[in-house]
PDB file of C-alpha atoms in Angstrom:
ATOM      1  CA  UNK A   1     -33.060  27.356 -23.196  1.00 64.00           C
ATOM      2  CA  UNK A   2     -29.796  25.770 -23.027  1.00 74.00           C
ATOM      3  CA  UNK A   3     -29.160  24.697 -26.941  1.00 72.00           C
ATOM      4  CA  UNK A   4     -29.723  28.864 -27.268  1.00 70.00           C
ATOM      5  CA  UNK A   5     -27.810  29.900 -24.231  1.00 75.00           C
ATOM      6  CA  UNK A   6     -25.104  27.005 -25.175  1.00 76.00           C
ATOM      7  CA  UNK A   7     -24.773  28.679 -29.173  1.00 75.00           C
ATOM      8  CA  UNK A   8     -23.445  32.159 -27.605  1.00 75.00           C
ATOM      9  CA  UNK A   9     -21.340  30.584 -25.634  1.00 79.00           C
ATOM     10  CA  UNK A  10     -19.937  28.306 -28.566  1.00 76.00           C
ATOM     11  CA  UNK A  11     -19.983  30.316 -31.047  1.00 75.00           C
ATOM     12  CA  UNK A  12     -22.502  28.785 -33.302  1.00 71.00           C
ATOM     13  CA  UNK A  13     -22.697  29.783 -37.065  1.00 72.00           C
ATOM     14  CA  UNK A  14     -25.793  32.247 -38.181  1.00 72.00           C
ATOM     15  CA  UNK A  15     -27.872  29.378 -39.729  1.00 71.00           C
ATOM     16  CA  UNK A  16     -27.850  27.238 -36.190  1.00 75.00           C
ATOM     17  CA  UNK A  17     -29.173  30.449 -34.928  1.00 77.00           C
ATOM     18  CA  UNK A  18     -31.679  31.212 -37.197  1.00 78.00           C
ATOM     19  CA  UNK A  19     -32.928  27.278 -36.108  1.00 79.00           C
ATOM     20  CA  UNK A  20     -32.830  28.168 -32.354  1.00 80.00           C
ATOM     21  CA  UNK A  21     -34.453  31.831 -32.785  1.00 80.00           C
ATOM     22  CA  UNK A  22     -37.417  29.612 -34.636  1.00 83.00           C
ATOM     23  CA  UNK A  23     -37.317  27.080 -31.988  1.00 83.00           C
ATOM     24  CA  UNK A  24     -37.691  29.312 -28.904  1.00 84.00           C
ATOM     25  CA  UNK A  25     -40.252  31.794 -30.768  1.00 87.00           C
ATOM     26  CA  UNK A  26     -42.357  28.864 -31.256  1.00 87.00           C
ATOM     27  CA  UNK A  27     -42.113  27.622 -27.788  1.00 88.00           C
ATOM     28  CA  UNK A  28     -42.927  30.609 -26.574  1.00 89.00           C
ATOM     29  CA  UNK A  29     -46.022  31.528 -28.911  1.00 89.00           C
ATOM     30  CA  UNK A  30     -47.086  28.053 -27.710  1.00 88.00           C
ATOM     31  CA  UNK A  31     -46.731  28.190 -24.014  1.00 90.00           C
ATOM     32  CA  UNK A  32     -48.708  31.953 -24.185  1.00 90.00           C
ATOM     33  CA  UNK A  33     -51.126  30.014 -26.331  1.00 87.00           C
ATOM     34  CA  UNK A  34     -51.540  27.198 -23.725  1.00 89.00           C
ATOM     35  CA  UNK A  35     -51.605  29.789 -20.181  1.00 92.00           C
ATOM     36  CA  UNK A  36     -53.367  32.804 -21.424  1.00 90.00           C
ATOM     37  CA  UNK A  37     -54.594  32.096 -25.134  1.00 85.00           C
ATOM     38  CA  UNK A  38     -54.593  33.433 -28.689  1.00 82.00           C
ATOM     39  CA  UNK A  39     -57.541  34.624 -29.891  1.00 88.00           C
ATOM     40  CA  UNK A  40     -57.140  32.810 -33.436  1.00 86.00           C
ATOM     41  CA  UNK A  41     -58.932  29.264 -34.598  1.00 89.00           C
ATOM     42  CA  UNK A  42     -56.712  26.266 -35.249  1.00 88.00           C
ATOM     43  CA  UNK A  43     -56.470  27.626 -39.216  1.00 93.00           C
ATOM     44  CA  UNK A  44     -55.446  31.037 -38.145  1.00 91.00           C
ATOM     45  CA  UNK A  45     -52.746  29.708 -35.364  1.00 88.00           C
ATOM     46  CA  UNK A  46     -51.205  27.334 -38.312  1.00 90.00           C
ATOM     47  CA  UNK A  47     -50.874  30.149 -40.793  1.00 92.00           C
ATOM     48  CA  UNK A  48     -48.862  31.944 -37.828  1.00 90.00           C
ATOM     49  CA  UNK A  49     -46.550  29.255 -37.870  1.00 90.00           C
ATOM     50  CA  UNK A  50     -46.383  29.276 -41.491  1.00 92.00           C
ATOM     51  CA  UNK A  51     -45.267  32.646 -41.299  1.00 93.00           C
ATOM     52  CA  UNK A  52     -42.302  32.332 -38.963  1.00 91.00           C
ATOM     53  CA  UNK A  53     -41.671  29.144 -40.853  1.00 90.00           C
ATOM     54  CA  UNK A  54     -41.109  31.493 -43.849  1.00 91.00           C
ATOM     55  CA  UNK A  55     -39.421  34.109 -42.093  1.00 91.00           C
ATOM     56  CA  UNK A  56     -36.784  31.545 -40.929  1.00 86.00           C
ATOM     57  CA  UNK A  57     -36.139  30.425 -44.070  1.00 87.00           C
ATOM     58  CA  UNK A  58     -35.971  33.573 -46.053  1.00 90.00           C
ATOM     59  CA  UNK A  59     -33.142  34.659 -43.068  1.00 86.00           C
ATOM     60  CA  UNK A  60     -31.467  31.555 -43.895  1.00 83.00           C
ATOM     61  CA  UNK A  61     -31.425  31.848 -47.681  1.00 86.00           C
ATOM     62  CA  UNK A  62     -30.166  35.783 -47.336  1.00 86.00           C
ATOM     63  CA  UNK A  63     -27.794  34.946 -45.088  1.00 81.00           C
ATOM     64  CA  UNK A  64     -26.765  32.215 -47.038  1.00 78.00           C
ATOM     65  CA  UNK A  65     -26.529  34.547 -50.982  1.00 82.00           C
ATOM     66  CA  UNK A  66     -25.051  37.392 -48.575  1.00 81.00           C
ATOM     67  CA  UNK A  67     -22.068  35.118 -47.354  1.00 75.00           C
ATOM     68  CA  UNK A  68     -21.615  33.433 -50.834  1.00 73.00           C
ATOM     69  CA  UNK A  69     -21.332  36.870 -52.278  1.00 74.00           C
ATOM     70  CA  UNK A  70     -18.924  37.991 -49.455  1.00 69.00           C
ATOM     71  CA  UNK A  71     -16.448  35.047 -49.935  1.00 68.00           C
ATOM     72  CA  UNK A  72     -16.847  35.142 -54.188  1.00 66.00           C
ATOM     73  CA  UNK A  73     -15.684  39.199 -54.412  1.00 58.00           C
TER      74      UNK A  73
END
């Protein structure tokens, strides 16, 4: 909570974001998973991860071509 509380309040760049946002979605996928549940197997609850694994990145890498192509024009 603090890292993603502290990168508001210094002004952190988009890709440190993108890090936290992973970070805290995780946590908070697994602390549901570990009080209530998820209805998924171990193979099923690793391909979720996978998935905002890849979402994370993909921000990262349009964020990254979006800024290059801001700062080349």
């Amino acid at each position: 909570g603090f890292l993603y509380l502290s990168s508001y309040v210094f002004r952190f760049c988009e890709y440190h974001r993108i890090f936290l946002h992973y970070v805290l979605i995780n946590e908070l996928l697994n602390t549901y998973d570990t009080h209530i549940g998820v209805p998924l197997n171990d193979r099923e609850f690793f391909c979720v991860h996978l998935i905002i694994i890849g979402i994370s990145l993909f921000l990262i890498l349009y964020l990254h071509v979006k800024g290059n192509k801001r700062t080349n024009s």
